[in-house]
mmCIF file of C-alpha atoms in Angstrom:
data_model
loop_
_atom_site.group_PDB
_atom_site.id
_atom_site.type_symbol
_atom_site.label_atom_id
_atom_site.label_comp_id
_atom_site.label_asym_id
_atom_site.label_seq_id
_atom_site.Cartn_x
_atom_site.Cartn_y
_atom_site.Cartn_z
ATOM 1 C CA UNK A 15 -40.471 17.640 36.794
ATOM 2 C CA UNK A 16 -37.570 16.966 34.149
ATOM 3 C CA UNK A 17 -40.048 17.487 31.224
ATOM 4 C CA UNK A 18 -41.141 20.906 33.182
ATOM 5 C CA UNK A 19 -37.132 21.685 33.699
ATOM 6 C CA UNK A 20 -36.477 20.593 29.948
ATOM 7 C CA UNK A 21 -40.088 23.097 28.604
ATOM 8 C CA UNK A 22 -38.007 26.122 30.092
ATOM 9 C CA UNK A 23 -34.666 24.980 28.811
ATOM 10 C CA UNK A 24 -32.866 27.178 25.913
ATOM 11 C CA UNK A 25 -32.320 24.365 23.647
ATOM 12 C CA UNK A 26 -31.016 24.639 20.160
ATOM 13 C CA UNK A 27 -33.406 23.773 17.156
ATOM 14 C CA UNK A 28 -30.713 20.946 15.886
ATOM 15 C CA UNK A 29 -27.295 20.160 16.706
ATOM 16 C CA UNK A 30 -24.942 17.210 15.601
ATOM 17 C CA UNK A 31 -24.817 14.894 17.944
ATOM 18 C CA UNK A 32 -21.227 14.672 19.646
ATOM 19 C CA UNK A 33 -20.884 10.742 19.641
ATOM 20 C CA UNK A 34 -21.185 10.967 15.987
ATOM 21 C CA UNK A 35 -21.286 14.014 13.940
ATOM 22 C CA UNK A 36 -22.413 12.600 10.912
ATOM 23 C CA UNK A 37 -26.059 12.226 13.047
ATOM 24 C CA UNK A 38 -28.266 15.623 13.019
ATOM 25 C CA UNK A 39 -30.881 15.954 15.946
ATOM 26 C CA UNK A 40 -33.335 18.043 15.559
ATOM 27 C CA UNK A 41 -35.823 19.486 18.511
ATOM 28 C CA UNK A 42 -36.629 17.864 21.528
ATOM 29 C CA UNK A 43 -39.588 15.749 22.314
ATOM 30 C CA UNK A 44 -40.365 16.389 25.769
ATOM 31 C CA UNK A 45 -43.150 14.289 26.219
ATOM 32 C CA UNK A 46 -40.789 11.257 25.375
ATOM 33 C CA UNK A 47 -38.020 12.080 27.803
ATOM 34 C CA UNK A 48 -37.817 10.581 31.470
ATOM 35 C CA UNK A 49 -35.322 9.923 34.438
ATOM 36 C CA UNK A 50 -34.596 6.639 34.274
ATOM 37 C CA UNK A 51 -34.295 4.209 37.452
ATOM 38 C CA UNK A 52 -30.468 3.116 37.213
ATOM 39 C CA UNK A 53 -28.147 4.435 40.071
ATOM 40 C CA UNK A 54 -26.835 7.595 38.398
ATOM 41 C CA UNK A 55 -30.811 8.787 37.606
ATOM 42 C CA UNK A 56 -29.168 9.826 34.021
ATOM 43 C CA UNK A 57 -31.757 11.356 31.664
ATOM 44 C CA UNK A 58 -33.364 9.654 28.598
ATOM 45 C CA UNK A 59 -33.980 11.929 26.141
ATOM 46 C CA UNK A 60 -35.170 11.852 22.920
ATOM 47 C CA UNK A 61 -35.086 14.370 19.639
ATOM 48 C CA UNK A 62 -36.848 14.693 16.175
ATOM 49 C CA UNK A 63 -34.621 13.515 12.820
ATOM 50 C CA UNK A 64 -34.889 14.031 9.589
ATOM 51 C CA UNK A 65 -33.238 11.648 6.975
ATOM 52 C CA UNK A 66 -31.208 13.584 4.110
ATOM 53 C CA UNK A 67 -33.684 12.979 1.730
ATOM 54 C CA UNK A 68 -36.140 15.212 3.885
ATOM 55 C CA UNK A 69 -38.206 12.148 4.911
ATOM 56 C CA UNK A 70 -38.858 11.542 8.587
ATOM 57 C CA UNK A 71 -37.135 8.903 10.441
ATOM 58 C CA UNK A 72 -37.228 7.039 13.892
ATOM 59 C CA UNK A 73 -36.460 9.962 16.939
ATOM 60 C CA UNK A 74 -33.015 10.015 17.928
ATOM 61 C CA UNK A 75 -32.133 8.786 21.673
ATOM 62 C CA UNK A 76 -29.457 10.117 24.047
ATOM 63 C CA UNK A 77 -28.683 9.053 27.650
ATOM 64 C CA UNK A 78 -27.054 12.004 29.402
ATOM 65 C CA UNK A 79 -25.414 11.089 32.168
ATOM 66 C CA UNK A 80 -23.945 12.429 35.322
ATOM 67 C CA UNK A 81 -21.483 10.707 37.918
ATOM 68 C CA UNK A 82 -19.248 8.134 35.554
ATOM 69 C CA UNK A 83 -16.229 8.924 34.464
ATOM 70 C CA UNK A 84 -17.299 7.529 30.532
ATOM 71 C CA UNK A 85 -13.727 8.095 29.454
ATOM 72 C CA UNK A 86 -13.103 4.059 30.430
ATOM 73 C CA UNK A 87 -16.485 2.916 28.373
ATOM 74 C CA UNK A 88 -15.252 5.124 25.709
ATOM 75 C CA UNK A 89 -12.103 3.194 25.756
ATOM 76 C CA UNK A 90 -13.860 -0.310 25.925
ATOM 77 C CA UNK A 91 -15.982 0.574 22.658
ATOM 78 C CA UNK A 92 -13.250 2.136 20.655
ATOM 79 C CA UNK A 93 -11.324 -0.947 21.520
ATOM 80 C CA UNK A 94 -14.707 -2.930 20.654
ATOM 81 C CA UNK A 95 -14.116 -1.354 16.659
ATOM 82 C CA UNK A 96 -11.014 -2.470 16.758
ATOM 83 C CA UNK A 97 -11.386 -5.955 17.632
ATOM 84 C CA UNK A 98 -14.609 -5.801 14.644
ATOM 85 C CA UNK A 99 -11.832 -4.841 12.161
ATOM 86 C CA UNK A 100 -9.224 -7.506 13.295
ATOM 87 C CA UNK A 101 -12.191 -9.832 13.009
ATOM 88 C CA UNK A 102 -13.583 -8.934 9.924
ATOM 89 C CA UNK A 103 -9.857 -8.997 8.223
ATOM 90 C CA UNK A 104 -10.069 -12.665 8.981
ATOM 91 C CA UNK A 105 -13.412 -12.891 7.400
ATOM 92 C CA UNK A 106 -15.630 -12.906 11.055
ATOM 93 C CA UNK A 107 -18.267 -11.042 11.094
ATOM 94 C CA UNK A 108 -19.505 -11.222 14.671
ATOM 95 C CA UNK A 109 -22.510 -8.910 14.287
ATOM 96 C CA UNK A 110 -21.391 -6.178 17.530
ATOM 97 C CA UNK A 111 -22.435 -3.059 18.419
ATOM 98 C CA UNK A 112 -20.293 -0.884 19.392
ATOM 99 C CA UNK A 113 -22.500 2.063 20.460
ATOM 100 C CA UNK A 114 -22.181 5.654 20.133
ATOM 101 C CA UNK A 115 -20.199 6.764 23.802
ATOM 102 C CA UNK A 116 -18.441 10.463 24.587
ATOM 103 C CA UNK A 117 -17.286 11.907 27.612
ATOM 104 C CA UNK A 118 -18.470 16.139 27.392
ATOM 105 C CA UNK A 119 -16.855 16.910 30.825
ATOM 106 C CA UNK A 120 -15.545 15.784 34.392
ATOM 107 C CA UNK A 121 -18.040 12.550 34.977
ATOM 108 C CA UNK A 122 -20.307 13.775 32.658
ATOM 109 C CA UNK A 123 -21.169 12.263 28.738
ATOM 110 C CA UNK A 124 -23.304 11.402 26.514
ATOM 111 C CA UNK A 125 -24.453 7.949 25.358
ATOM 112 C CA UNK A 126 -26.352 6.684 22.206
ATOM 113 C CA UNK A 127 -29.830 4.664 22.691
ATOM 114 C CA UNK A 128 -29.647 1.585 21.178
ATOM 115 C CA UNK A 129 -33.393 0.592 19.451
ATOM 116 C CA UNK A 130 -35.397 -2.277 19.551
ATOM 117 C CA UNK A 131 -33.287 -3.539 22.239
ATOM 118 C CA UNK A 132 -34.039 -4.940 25.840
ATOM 119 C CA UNK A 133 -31.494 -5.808 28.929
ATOM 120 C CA UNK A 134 -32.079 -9.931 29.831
ATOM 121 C CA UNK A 135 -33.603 -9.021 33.093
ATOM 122 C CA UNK A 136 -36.648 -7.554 30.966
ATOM 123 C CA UNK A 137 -37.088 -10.044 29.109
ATOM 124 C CA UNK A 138 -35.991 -12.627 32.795
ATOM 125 C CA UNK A 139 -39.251 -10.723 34.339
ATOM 126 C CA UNK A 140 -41.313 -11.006 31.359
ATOM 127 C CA UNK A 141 -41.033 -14.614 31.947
ATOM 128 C CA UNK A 142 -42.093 -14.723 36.094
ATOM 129 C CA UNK A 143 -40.823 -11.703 37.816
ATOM 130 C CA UNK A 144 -37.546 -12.476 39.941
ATOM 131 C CA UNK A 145 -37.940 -15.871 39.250
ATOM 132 C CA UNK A 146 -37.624 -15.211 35.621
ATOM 133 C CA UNK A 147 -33.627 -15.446 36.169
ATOM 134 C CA UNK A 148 -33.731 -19.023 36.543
ATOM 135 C CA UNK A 149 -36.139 -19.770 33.192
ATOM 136 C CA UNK A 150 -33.948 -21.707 31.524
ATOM 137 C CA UNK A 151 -36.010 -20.856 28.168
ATOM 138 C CA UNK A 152 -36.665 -17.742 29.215
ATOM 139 C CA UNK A 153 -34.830 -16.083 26.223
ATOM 140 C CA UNK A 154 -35.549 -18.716 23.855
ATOM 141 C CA UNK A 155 -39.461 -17.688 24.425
ATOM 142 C CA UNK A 156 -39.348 -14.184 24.066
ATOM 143 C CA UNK A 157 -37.104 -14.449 20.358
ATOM 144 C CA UNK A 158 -39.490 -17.600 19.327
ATOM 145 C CA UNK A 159 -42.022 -15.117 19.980
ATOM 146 C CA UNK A 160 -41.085 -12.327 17.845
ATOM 147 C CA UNK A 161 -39.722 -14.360 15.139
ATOM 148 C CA UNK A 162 -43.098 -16.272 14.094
ATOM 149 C CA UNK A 163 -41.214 -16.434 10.093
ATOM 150 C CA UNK A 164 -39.183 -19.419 10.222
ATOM 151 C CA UNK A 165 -36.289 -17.944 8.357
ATOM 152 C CA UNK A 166 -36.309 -15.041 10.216
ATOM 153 C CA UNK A 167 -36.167 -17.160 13.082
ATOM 154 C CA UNK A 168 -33.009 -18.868 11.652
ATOM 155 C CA UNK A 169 -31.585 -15.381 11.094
ATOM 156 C CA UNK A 170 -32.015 -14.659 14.215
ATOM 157 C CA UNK A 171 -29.957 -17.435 15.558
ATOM 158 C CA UNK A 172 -26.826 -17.019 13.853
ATOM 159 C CA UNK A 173 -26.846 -13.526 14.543
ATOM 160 C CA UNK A 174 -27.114 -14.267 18.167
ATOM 161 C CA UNK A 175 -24.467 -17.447 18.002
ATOM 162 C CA UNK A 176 -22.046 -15.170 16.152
ATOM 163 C CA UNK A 177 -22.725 -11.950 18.703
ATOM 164 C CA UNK A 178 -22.729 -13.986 21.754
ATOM 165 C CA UNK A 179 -19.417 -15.362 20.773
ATOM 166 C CA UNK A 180 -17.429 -12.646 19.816
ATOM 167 C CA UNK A 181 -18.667 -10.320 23.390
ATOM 168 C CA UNK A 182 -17.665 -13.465 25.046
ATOM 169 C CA UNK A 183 -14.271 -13.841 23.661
ATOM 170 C CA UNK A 184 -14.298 -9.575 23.882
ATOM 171 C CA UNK A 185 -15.202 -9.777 27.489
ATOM 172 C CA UNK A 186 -12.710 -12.075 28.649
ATOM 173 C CA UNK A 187 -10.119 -10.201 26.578
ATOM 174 C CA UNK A 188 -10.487 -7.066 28.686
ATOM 175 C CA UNK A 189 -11.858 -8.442 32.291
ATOM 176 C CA UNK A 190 -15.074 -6.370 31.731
ATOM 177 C CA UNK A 191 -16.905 -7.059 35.305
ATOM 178 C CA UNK A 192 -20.259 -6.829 37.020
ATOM 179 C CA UNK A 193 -22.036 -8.329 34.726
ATOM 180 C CA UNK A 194 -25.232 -8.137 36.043
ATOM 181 C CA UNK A 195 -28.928 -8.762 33.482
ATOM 182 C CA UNK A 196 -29.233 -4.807 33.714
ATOM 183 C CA UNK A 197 -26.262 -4.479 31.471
ATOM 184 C CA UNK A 198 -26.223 -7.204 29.117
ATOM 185 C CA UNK A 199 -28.859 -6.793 26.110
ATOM 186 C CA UNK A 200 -30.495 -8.403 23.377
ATOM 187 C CA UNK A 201 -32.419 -7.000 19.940
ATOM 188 C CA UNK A 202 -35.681 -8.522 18.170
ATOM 189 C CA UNK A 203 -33.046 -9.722 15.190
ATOM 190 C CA UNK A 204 -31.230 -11.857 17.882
ATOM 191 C CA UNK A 205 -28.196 -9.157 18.301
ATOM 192 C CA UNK A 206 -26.719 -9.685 21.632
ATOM 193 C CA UNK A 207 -24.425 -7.285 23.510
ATOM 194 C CA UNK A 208 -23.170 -5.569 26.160
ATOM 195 C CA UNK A 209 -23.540 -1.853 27.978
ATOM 196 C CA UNK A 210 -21.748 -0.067 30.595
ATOM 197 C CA UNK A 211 -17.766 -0.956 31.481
ATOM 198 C CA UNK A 212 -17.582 0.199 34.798
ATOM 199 C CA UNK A 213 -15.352 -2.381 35.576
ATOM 200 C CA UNK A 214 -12.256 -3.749 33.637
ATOM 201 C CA UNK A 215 -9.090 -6.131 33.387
ATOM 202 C CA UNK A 216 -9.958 -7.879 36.267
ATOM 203 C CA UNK A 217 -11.218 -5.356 38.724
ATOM 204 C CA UNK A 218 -14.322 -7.118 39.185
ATOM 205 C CA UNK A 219 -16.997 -6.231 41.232
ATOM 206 C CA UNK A 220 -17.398 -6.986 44.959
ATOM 207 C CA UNK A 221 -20.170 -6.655 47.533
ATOM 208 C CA UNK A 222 -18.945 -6.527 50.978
ATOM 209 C CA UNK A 223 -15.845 -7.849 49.799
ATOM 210 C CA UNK A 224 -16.790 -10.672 48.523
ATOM 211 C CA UNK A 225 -16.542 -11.365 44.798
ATOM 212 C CA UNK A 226 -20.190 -12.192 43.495
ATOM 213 C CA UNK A 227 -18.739 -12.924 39.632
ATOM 214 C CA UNK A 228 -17.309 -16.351 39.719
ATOM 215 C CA UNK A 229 -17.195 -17.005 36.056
ATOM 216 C CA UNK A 230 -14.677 -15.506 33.547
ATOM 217 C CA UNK A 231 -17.439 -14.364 31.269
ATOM 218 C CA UNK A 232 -21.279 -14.801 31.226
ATOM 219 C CA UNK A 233 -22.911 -17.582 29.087
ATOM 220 C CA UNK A 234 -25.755 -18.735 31.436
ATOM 221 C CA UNK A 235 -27.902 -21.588 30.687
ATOM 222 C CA UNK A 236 -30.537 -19.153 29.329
ATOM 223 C CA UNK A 237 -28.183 -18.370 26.882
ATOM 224 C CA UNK A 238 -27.312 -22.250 25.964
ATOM 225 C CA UNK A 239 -30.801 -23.389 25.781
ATOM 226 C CA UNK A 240 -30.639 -20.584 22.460
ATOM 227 C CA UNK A 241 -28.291 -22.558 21.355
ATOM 228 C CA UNK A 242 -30.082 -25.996 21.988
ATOM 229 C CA UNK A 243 -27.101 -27.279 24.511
ATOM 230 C CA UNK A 244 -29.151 -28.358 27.514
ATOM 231 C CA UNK A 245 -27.948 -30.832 30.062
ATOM 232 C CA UNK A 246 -25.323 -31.247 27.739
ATOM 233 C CA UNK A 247 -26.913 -32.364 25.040
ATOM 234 C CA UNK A 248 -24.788 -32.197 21.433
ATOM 235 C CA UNK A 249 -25.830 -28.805 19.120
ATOM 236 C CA UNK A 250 -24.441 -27.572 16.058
ATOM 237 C CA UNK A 251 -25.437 -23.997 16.984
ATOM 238 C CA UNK A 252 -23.333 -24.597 20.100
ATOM 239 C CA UNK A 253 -20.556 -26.366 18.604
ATOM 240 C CA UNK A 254 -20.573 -23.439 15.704
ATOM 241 C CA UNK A 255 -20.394 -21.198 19.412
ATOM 242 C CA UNK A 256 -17.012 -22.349 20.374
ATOM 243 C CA UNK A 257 -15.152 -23.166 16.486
ATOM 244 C CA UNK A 258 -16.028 -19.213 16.260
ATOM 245 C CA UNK A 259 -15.211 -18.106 20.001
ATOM 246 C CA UNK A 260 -11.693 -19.977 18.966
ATOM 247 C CA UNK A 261 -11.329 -18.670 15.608
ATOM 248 C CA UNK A 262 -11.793 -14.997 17.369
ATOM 249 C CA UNK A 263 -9.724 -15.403 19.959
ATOM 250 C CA UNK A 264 -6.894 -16.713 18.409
ATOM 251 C CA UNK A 265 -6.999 -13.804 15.804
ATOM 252 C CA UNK A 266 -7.110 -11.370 18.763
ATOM 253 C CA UNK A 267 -3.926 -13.023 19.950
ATOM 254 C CA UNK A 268 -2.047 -12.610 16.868
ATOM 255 C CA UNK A 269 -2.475 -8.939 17.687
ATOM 256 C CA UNK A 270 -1.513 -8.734 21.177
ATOM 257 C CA UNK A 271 0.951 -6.395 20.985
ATOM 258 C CA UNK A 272 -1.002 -3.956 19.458
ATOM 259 C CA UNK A 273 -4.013 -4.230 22.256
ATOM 260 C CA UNK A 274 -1.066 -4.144 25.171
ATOM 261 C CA UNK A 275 0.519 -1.036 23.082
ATOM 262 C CA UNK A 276 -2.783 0.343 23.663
ATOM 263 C CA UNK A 277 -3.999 0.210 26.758
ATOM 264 C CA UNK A 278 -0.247 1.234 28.150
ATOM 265 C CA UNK A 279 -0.458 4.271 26.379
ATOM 266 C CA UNK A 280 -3.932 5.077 28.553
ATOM 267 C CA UNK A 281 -2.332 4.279 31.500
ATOM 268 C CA UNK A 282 -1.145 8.231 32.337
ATOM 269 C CA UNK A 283 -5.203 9.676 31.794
ATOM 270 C CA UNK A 284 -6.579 8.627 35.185
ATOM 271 C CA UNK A 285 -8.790 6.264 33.699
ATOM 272 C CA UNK A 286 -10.218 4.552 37.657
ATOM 273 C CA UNK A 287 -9.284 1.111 35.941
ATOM 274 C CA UNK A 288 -6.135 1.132 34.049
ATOM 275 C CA UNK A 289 -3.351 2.918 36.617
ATOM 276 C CA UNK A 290 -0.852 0.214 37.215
ATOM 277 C CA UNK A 291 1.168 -2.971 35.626
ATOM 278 C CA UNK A 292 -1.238 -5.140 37.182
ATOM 279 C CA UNK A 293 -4.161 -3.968 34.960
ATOM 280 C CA UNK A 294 -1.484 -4.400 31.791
ATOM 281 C CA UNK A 295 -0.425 -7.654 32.854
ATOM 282 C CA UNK A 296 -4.513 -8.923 32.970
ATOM 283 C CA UNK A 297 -4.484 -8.262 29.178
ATOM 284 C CA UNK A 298 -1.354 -9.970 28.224
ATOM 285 C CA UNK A 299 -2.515 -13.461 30.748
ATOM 286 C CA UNK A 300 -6.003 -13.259 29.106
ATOM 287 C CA UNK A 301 -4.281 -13.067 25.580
ATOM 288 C CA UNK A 302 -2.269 -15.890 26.324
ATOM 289 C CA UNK A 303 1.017 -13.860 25.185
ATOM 290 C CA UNK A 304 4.197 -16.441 24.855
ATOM 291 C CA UNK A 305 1.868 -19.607 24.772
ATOM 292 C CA UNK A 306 2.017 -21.877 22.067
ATOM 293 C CA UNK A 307 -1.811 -22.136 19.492
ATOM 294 C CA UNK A 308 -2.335 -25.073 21.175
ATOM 295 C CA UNK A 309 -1.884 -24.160 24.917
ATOM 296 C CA UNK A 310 -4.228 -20.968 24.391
ATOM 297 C CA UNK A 311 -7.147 -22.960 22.231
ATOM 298 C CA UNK A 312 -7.300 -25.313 24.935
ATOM 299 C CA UNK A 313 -7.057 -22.738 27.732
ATOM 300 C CA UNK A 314 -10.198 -20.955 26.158
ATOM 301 C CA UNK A 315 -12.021 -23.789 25.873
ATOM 302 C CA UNK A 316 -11.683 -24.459 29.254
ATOM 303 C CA UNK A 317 -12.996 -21.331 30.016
ATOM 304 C CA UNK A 318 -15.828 -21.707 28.648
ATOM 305 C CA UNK A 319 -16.422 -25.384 30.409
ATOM 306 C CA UNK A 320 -16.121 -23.360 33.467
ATOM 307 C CA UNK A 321 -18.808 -21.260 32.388
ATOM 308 C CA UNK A 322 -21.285 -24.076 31.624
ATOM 309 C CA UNK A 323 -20.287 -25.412 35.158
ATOM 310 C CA UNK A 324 -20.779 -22.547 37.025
ATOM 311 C CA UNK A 325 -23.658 -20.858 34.843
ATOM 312 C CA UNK A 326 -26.090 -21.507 38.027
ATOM 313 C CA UNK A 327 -24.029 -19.381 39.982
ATOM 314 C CA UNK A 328 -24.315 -16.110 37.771
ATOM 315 C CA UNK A 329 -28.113 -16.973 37.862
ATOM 316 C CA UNK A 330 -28.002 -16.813 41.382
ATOM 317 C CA UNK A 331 -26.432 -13.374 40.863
ATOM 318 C CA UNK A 332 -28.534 -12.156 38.697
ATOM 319 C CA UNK A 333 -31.583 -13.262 40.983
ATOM 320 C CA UNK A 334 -29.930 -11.351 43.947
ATOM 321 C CA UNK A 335 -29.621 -8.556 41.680
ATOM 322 C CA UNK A 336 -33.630 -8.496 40.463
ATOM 323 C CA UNK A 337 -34.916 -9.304 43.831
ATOM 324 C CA UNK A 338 -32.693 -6.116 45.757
ATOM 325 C CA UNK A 339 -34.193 -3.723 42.449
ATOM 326 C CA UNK A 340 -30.641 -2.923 42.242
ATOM 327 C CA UNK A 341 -29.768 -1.168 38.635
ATOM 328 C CA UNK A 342 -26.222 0.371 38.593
ATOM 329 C CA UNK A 343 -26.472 1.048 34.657
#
């Protein structure tokens, strides 16, 4: 029906695309557009591109979507680019991606399609359905398998050390919430990242009432076997995990007043998640503002014990989450 609706539509032959105007799209290709299955049914659509050079290049995706205010994801990925320059300053490079994201209108926008990328629960279900959540190698599989050069492979794992780290540390930072499989995602070249900021500094997600996140940021034991930490085991790639998650974080807090400066000045837009002190006063406890190096190393790194403790609970979650078909994305 949407590739009947989108046959009659009066579409313009090209048009720069409004999450980046340096990016022409050219016509539409109906056949490759759908409504996807997430709670919003936003549109997946997809258009013809030309490179510069007159050559033809990959077809450029955009989700359109209806019934989010994007003005708050907008803000989370601007604020993503900032913390990528603050990190690459101090020589991090932390491999994010900070996708194309604009608001066009009163809950309505425009996001940019990520290729070559899958959410975990794809690759969770590619594994054994449901069940797939609590495949401890799940992940480690499905890059092993499309990494069959050995120092691609390799590649592969530093990008996903370094880009695991830095959306942990990023995630923290800003109390991004509901972090379900559905929005957490993962490339062939090991880049792992995060989609949809629904819910911020704190205000996580509750169902019932009851607060289903118990962690302060997701790194599941999916995510450690990667790494080669399981049952506790010594790794390097691990170990190289948390010198960078601490390197990253304690650059961030040399800039705290700048992020705080920030995110006051957005408190007077209506943005659903940033309308009181209480949302300012997350970011300054996660920074660790007026605690000594020492005191805020230590009180990340107990963070992320927490998360290696608890890891089986966000599992659980995430199980819950397959099982009900739930997608909120």
């Amino acid at each position: 029906m949407v590739q009947e609706m989108l046959r009659n539509a009066d579409l313009p032959q090209d048009f720069l695309t409004p999450y980046d105007p340096r990016i022409r799209a050219g016509t539409i290709l109906i056949d490759r557009c759908k409504i996807m299955a997430s709670k919003k049914k936003p549109l997946w659509l997809e258009f013809s591109c030309e490179s510069p050079d007159g050559s033809p290049c990959q077809p450029i995706g955009i989700i359109f979507k209806h019934g989010d205010d994007l003005r708050q994801d907008m803000l989370i990925i601007q604020t993503l680019v900032i913390m990528d320059s603050i990190w690459q300053k101090n020589a991090l490079d932390l491999n994010l991606m900070p996708y194309g994201c604009i608001a066009t209108g009163y809950n309505i926008g425009m996001i940019e399609i990520v290729r070559d990328a899958v959410t975990i629960a794809t690759v969770q279900r590619s594994k054994g359905g449901n069940t797939g959540a609590f495949k401890n190698d799940a992940l480690y599989d499905w890059l092993k398998c499309r990494l069959q050069v050995e120092e691609s492979y390799y590649q592969a794992m530093e990008t996903f050390v370094t880009s695991c780290a830095g959306y942990c540390v990023a995630t923290y930072v800003l109390g991004i919430g509901d972090r379900h499989n559905d929005n957490i995602m993962i490339t062939e070249q090991g880049n792992f990242f995060h989609i949809d900021f629904g819910h911020i500094l704190g205000n996580t997600k509750r169902i019932l009432g009851v607060n289903r996140e118990r962690v302060p940021f997701v790194l599941t034991p999916d995510f450690l076997y990667v790494m080669g930490r399981v049952n506790r085991r010594s790794s390097l790639y691990f170990q190289r995990f948390k010198d960078i998650c601490i390197q990253a974080y304690m650059s961030l807090r040399l800039h705290s007043n700048l992020l705080v400066t920030l995110f006051s000045l957005m408190m007077l837009t209506g943005i659903p998640e940033l309308s009181c002190v209480k949302d300012i006063q997350y970011l300054r406890e996660a920074l660790a503002v007026g605690k000594d190096e020492k005191t805020a190393s230590e009180h990340f790194l107990s963070q992320i014990n927490t998360c290696e403790n608890l890891g089986w609970t966000v599992q659980a979650n995430w199980w819950i989450h397959m099982f009900m078909g739930i997608k909120q994305t």
